[in-house]
Coordinates of N, CA and C in Angstrom, one line a residue:
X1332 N 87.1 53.6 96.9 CA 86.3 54.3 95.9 C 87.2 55.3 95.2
X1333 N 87.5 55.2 93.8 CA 88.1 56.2 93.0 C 86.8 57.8 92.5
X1334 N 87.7 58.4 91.7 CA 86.8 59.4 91.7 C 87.2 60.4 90.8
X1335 N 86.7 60.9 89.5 CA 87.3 61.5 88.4 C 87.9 62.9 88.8
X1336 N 87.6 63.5 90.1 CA 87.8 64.7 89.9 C 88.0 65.2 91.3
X1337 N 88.8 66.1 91.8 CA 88.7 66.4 93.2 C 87.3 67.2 93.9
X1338 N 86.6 67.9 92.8 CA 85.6 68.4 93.2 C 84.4 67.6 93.3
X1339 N 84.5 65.9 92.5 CA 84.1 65.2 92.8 C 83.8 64.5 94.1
X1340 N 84.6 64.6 94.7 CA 85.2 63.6 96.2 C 83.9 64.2 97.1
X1341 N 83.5 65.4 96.8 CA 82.9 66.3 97.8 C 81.2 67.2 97.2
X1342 N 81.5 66.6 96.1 CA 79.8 67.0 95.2 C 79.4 65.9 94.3
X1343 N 78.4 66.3 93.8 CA 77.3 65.2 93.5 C 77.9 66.2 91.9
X1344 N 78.3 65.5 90.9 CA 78.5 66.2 89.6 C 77.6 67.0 89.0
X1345 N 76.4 66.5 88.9 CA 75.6 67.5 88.7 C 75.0 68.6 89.6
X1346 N 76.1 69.3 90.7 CA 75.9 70.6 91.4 C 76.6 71.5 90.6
X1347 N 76.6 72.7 90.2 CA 77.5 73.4 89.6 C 78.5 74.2 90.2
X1348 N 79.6 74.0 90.0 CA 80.2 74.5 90.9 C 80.4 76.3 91.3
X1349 N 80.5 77.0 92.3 CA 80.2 78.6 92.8 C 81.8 78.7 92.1
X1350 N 81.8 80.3 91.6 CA 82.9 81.2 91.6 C 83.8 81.1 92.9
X1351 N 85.5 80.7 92.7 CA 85.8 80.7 94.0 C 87.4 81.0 93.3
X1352 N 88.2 81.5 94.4 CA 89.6 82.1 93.8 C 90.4 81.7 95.2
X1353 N 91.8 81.2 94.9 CA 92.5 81.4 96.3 C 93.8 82.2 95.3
X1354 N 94.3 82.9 96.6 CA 95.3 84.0 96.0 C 96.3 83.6 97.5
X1355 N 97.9 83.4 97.1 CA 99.0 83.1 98.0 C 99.3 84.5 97.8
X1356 N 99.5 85.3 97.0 CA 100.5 86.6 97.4 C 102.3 86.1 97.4
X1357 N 102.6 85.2 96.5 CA 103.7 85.1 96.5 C 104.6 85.6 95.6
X1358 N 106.2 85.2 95.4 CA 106.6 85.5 93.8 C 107.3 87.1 94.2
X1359 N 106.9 88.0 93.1 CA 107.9 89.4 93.5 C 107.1 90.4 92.6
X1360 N 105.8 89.5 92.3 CA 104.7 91.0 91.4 C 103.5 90.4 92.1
X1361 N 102.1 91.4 91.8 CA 101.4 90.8 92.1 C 100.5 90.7 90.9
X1362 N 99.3 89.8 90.8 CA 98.7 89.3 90.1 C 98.1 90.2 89.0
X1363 N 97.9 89.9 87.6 CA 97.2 91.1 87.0 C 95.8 91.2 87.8
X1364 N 95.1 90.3 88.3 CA 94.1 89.8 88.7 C 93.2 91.5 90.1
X1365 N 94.7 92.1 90.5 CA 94.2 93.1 91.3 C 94.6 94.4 90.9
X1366 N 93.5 95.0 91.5 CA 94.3 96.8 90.9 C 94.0 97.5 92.1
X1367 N 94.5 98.6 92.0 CA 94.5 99.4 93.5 C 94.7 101.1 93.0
X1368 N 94.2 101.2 93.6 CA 94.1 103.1 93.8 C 94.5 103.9 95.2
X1369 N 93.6 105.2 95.4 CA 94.9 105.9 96.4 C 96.2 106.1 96.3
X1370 N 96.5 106.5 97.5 CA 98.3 106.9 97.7 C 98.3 105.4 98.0
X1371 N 99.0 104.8 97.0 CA 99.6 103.0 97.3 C 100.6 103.0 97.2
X1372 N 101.5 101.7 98.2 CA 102.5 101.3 97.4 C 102.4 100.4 97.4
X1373 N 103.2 99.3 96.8 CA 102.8 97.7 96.3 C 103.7 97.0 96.3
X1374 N 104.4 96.1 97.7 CA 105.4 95.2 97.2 C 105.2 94.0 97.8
X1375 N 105.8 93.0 97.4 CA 105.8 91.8 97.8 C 106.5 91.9 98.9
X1376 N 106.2 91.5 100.4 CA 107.3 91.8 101.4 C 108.5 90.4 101.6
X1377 N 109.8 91.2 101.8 CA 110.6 90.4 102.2 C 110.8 89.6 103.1
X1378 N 109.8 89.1 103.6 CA 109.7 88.7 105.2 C 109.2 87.3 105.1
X1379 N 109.6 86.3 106.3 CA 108.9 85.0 106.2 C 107.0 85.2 106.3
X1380 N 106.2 84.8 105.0 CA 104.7 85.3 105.6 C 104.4 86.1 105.5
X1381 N 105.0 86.8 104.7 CA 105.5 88.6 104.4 C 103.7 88.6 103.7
X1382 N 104.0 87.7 102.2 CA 102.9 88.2 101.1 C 103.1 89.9 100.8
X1383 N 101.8 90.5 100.6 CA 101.7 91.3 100.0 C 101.3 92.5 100.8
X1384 N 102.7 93.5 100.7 CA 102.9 94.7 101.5 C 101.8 96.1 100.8
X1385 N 100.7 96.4 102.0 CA 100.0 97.6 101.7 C 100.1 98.9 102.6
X1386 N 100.6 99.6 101.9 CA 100.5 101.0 102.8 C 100.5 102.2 102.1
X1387 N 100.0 102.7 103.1 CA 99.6 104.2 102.0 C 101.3 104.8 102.2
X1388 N 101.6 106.2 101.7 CA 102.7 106.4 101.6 C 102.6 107.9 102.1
X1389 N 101.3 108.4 102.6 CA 101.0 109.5 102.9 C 100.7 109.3 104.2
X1390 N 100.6 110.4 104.7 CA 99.7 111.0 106.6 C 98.5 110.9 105.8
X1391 N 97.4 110.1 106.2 CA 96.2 111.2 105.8 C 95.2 110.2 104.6
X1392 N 96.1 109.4 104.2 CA 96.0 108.9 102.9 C 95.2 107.0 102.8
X1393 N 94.8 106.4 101.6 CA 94.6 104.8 101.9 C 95.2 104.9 100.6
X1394 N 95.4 103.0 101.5 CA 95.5 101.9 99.9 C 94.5 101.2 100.1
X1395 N 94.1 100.6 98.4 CA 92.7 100.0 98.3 C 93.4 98.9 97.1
X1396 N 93.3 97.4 97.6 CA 93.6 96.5 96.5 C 92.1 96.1 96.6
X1397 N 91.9 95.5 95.3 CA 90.8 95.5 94.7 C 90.5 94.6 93.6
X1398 N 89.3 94.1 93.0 CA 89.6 93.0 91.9 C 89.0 94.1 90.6
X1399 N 89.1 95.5 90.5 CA 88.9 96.4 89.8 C 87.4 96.3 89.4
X1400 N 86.3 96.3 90.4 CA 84.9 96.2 90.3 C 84.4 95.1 89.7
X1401 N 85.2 93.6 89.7 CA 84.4 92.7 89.1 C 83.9 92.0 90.6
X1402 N 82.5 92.1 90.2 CA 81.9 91.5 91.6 C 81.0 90.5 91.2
X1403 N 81.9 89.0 91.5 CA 81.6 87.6 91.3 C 81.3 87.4 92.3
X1404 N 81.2 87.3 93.4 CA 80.5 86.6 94.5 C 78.8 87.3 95.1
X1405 N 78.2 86.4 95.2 CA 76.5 86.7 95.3 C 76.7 86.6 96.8
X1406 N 76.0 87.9 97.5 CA 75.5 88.2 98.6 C 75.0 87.4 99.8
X1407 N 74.4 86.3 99.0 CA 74.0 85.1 99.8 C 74.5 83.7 99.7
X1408 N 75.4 83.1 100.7 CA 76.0 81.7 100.5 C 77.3 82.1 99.7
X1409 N 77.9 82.8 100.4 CA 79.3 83.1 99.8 C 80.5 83.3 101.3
X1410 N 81.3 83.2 101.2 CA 82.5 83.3 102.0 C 83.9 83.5 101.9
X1411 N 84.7 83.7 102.8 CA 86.0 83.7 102.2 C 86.9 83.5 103.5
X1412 N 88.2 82.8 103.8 CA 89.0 83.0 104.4 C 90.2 83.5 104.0
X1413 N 90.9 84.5 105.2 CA 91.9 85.0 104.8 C 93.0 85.1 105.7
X1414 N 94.3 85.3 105.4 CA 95.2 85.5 106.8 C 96.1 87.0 106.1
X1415 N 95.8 87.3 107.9 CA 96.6 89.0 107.6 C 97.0 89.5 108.8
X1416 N 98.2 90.5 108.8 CA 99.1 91.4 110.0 C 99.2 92.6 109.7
X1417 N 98.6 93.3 110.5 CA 98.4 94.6 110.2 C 99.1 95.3 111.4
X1418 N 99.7 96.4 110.9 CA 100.5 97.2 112.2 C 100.0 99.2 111.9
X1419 N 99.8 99.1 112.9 CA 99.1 100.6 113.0 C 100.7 101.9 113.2
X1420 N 100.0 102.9 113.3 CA 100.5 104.2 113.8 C 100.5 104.2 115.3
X1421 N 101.1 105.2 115.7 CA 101.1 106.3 116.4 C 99.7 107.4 117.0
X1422 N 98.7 107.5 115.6 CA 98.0 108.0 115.3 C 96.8 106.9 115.6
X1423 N 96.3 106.9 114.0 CA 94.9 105.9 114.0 C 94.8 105.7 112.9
X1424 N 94.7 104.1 112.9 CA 94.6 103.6 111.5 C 93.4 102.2 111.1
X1425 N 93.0 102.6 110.5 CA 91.5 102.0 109.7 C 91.7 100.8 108.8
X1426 N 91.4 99.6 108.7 CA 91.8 98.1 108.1 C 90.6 97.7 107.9
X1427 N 90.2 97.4 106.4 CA 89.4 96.7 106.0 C 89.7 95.1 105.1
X1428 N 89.1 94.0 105.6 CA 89.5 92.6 104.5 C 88.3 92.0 104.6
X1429 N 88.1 91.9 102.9 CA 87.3 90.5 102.5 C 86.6 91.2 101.6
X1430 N 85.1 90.6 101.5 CA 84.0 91.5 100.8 C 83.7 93.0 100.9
X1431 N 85.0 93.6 100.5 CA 84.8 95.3 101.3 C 83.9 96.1 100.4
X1432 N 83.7 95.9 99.3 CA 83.0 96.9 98.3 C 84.3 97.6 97.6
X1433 N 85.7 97.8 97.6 CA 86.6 98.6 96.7 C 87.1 99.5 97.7
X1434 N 86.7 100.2 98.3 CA 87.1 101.4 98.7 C 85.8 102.7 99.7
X1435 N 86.1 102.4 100.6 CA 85.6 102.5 101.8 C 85.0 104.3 102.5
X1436 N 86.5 104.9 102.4 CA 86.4 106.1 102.9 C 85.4 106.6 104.4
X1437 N 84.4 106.8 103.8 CA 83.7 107.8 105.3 C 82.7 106.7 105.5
X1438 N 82.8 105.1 105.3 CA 81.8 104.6 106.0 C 81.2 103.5 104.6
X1439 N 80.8 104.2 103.7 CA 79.8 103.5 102.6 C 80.9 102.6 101.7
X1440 N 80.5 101.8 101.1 CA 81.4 101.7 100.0 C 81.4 101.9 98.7
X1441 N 83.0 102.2 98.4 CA 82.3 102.7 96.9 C 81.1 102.5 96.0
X1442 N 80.4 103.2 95.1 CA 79.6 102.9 94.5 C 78.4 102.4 95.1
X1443 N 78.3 102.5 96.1 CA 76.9 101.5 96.6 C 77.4 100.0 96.8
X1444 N 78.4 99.8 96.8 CA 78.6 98.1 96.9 C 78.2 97.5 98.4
X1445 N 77.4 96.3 98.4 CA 77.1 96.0 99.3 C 78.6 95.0 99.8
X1446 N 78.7 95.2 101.2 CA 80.0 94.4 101.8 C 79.7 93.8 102.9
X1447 N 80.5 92.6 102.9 CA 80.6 92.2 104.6 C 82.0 91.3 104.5
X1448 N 82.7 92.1 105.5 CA 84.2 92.5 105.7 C 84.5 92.1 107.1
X1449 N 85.8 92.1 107.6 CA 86.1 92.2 108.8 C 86.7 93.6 109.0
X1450 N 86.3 94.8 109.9 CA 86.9 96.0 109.9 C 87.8 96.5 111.7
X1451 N 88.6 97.0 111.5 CA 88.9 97.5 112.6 C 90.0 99.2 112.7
X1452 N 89.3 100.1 113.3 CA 89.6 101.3 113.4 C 90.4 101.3 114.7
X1453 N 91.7 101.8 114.4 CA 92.3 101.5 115.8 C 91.7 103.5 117.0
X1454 N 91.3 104.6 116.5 CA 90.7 105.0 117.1 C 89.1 105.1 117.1
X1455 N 88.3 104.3 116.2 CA 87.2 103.9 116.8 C 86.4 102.8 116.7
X1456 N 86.8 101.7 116.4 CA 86.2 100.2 116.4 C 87.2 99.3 116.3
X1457 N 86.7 98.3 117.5 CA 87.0 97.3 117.8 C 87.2 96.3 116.6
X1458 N 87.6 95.1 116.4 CA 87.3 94.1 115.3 C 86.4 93.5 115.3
X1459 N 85.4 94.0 114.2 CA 84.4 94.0 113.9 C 83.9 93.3 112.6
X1460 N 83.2 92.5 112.7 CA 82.3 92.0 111.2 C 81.4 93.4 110.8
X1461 N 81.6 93.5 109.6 CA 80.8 95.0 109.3 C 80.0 94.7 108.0
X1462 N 79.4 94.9 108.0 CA 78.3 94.4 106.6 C 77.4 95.8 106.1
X1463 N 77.0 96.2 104.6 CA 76.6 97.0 104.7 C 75.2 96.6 103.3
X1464 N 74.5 97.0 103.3 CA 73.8 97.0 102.1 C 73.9 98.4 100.7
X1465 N 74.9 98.8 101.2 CA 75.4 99.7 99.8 C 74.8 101.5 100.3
X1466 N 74.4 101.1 101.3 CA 73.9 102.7 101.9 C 73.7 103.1 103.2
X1467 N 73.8 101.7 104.1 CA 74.1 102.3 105.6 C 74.7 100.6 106.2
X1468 N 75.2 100.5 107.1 CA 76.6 99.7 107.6 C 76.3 99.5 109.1
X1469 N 77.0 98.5 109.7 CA 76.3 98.0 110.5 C 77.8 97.5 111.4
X1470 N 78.1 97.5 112.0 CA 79.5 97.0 112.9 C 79.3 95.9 113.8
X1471 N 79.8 95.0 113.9 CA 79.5 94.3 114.9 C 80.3 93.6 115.7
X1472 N 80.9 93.9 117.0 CA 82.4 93.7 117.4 C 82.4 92.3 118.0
X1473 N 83.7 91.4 117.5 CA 83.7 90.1 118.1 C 84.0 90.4 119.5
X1474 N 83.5 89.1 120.0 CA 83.4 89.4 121.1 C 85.0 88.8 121.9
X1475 N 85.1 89.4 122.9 CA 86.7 89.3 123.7 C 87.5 90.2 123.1
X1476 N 87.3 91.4 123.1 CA 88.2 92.5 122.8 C 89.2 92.1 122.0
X1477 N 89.0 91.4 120.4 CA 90.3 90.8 119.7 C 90.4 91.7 119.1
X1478 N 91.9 91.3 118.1 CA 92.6 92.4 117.3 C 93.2 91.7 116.0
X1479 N 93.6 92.5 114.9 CA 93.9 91.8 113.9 C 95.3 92.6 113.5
X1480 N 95.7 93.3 114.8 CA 97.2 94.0 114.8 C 98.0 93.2 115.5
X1481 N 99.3 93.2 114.8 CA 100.4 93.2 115.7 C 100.7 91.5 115.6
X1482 N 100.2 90.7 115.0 CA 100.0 89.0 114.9 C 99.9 89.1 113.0
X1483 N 99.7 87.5 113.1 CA 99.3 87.3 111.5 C 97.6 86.3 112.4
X1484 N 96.5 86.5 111.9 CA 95.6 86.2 112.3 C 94.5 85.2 111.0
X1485 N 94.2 84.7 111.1 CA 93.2 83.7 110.1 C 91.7 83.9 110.6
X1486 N 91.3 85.0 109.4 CA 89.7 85.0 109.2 C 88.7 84.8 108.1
X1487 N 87.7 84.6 109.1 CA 86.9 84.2 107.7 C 85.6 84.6 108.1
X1488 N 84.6 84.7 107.0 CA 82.9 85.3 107.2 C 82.4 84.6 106.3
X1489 N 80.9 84.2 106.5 CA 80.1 83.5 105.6 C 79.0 84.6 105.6
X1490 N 78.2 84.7 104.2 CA 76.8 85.4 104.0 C 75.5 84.1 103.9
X1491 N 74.6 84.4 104.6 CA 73.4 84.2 104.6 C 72.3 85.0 104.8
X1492 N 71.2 84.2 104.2 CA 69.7 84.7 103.5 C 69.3 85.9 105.2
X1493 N 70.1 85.3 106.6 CA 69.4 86.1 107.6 C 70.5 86.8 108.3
X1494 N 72.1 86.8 108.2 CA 73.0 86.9 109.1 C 74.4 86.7 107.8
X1495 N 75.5 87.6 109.1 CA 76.9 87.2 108.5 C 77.5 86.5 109.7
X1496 N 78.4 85.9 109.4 CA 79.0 85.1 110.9 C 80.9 85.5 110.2
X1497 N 81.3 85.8 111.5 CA 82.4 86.4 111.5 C 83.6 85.4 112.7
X1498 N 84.5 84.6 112.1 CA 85.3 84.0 112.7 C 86.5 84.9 112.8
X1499 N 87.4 84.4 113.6 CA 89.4 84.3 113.9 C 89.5 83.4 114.4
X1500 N 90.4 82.9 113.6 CA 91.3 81.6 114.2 C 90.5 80.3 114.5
X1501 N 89.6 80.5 114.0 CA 89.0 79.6 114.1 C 87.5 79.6 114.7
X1502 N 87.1 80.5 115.3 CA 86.1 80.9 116.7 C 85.3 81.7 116.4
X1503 N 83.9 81.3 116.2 CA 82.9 82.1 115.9 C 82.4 83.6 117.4
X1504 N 83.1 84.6 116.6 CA 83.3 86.2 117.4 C 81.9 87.0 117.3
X1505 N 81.2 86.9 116.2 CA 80.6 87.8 115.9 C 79.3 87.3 114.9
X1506 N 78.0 87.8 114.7 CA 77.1 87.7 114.0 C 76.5 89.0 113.4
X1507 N 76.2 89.3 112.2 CA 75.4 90.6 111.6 C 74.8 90.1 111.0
X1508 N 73.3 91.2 111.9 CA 71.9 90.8 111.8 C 71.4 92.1 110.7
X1509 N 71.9 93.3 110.6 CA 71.3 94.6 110.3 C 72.0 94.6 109.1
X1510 N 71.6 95.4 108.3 CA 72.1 96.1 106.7 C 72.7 94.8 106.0
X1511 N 71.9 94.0 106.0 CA 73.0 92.9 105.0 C 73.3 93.0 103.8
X1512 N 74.3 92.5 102.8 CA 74.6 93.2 101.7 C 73.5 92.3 100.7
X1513 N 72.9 93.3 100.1 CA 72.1 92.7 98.9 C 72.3 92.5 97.3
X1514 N 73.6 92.9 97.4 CA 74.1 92.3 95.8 C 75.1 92.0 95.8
X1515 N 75.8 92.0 94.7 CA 77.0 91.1 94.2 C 78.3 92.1 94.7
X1516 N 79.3 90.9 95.3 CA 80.6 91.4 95.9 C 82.0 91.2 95.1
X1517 N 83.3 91.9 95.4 CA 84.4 91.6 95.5 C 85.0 91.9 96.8
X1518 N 86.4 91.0 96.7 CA 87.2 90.6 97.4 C 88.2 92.0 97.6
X1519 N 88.4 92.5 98.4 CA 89.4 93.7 98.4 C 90.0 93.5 100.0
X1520 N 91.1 94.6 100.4 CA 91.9 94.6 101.3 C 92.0 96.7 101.1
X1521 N 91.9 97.3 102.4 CA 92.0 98.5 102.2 C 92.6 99.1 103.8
X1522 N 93.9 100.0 103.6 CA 94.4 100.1 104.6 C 94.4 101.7 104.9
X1523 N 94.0 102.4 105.8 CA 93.8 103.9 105.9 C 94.8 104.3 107.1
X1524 N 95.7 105.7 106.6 CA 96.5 105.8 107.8 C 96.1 107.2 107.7
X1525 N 95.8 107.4 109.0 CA 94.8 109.1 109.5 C 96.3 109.5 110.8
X1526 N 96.3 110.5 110.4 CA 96.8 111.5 111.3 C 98.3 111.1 111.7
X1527 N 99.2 110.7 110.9 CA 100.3 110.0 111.4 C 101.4 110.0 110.4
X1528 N 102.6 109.9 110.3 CA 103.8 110.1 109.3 C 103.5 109.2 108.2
X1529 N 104.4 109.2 107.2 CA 103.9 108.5 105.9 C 104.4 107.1 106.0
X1530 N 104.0 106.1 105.6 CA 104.6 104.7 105.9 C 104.3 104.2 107.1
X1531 N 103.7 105.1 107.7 CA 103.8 104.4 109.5 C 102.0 103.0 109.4
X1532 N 101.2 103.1 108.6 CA 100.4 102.0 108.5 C 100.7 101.4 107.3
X1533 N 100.8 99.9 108.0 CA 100.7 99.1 106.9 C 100.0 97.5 107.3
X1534 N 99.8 96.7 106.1 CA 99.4 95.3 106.3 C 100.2 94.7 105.6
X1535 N 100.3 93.1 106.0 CA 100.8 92.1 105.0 C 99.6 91.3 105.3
X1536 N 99.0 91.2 103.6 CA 98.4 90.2 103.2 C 98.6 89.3 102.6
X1537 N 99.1 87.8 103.1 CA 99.2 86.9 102.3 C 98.6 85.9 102.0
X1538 N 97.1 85.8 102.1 CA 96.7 84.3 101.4 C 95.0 85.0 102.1
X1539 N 94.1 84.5 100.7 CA 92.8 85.0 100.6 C 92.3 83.6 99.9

């Protein structure tokens, strides 16, 4: 059987197809496609799998890549996989990826955005699927004490009408039941280094 289209192979033509982006992080700039605020710095790393180097440049400080508040993905029946290596401090350092809301800080996300992310606080949460509805947030730790430090790791989360479901590597870790996000999301990456020398957190993200 031939087939006019690759989205063909796998839908009925008359489905319309969802908003969907894959981003490699390769090359030596990054995409107009993201913007970022905070103490950032921004490079493509030199490294095999490197992708795209985030770290604040301060003690005390975050980076926040971001699709500059355009939030195309609907709350319900949406997903994303991603792979990332994140290396902490000395101190304690806070990682957010996926549907984060922009920019994070004490908990909420910016502006009220509803998120469901994978989060992990190296002094106070585990790796966690974290979902929020734009005003109170909900953590939920995979289960087997995993980590998204010190490796390159492949995650991904799906939203549904009752739950988020939170994989690594393949292996469903985690489910959120409470605060689900009730509107429309973007895709961001947000890296926070608390209490620790400048450059000492960082991530490489390379493929969303």
């Amino acid at each position: 059987m031939t087939f006019n289209s690759v989205y063909e192979i796998t839908n009925n033509l008359s489905t319309i197809a969802g908003q969907h982006m894959i981003e490699y992080f390769t090359g030596n700039s990054i995409d107009d496609r993201w913007t970022w605020n905070g103490e950032f710095d921004s490079v493509m790393a030199d490294t095999v799998n490197g992708g795209l180097k985030i770290f604040p440049t301060t003690s005390g400080n975050i980076a926040t890549v971001y699709m500059n508040d355009i939030r195309q993905f609907n709350f319900v029946d949406s997903g994303f996989i991603t792979t990332i290596y994140c290396e902490g401090t000395a101190g304690r350092t806070d990682v957010s990826v996926g549907f984060t809301g922009g920019n994070e800080w004490s908990g909420i996300p910016y502006g009220s955005q509803s998120k469901c992310c994978f989060k992990q606080d190296t002094g106070a949460i585990a790796l966690s699927g974290s979902v929020s509805d734009g005003s109170s947030e909900t953590h939920t730790a995979l289960t087997g004490s995993l980590t998204m430090f010190a490796e390159f790791v492949n995650l991904k989360a799906t939203t549904h009408s009752t739950h988020c479901e939170f994989s690594r590597n393949g292996v469903l870790g985690a489910i959120g039941t409470a605060n689900l996000p009730d509107s429309k999301m973007q895709i961001g990456c947000e890296v926070r280094n608390i209490g620790a020398g400048a450059g000492g957190a960082y991530a490489y993200w390379n493929y969303v």
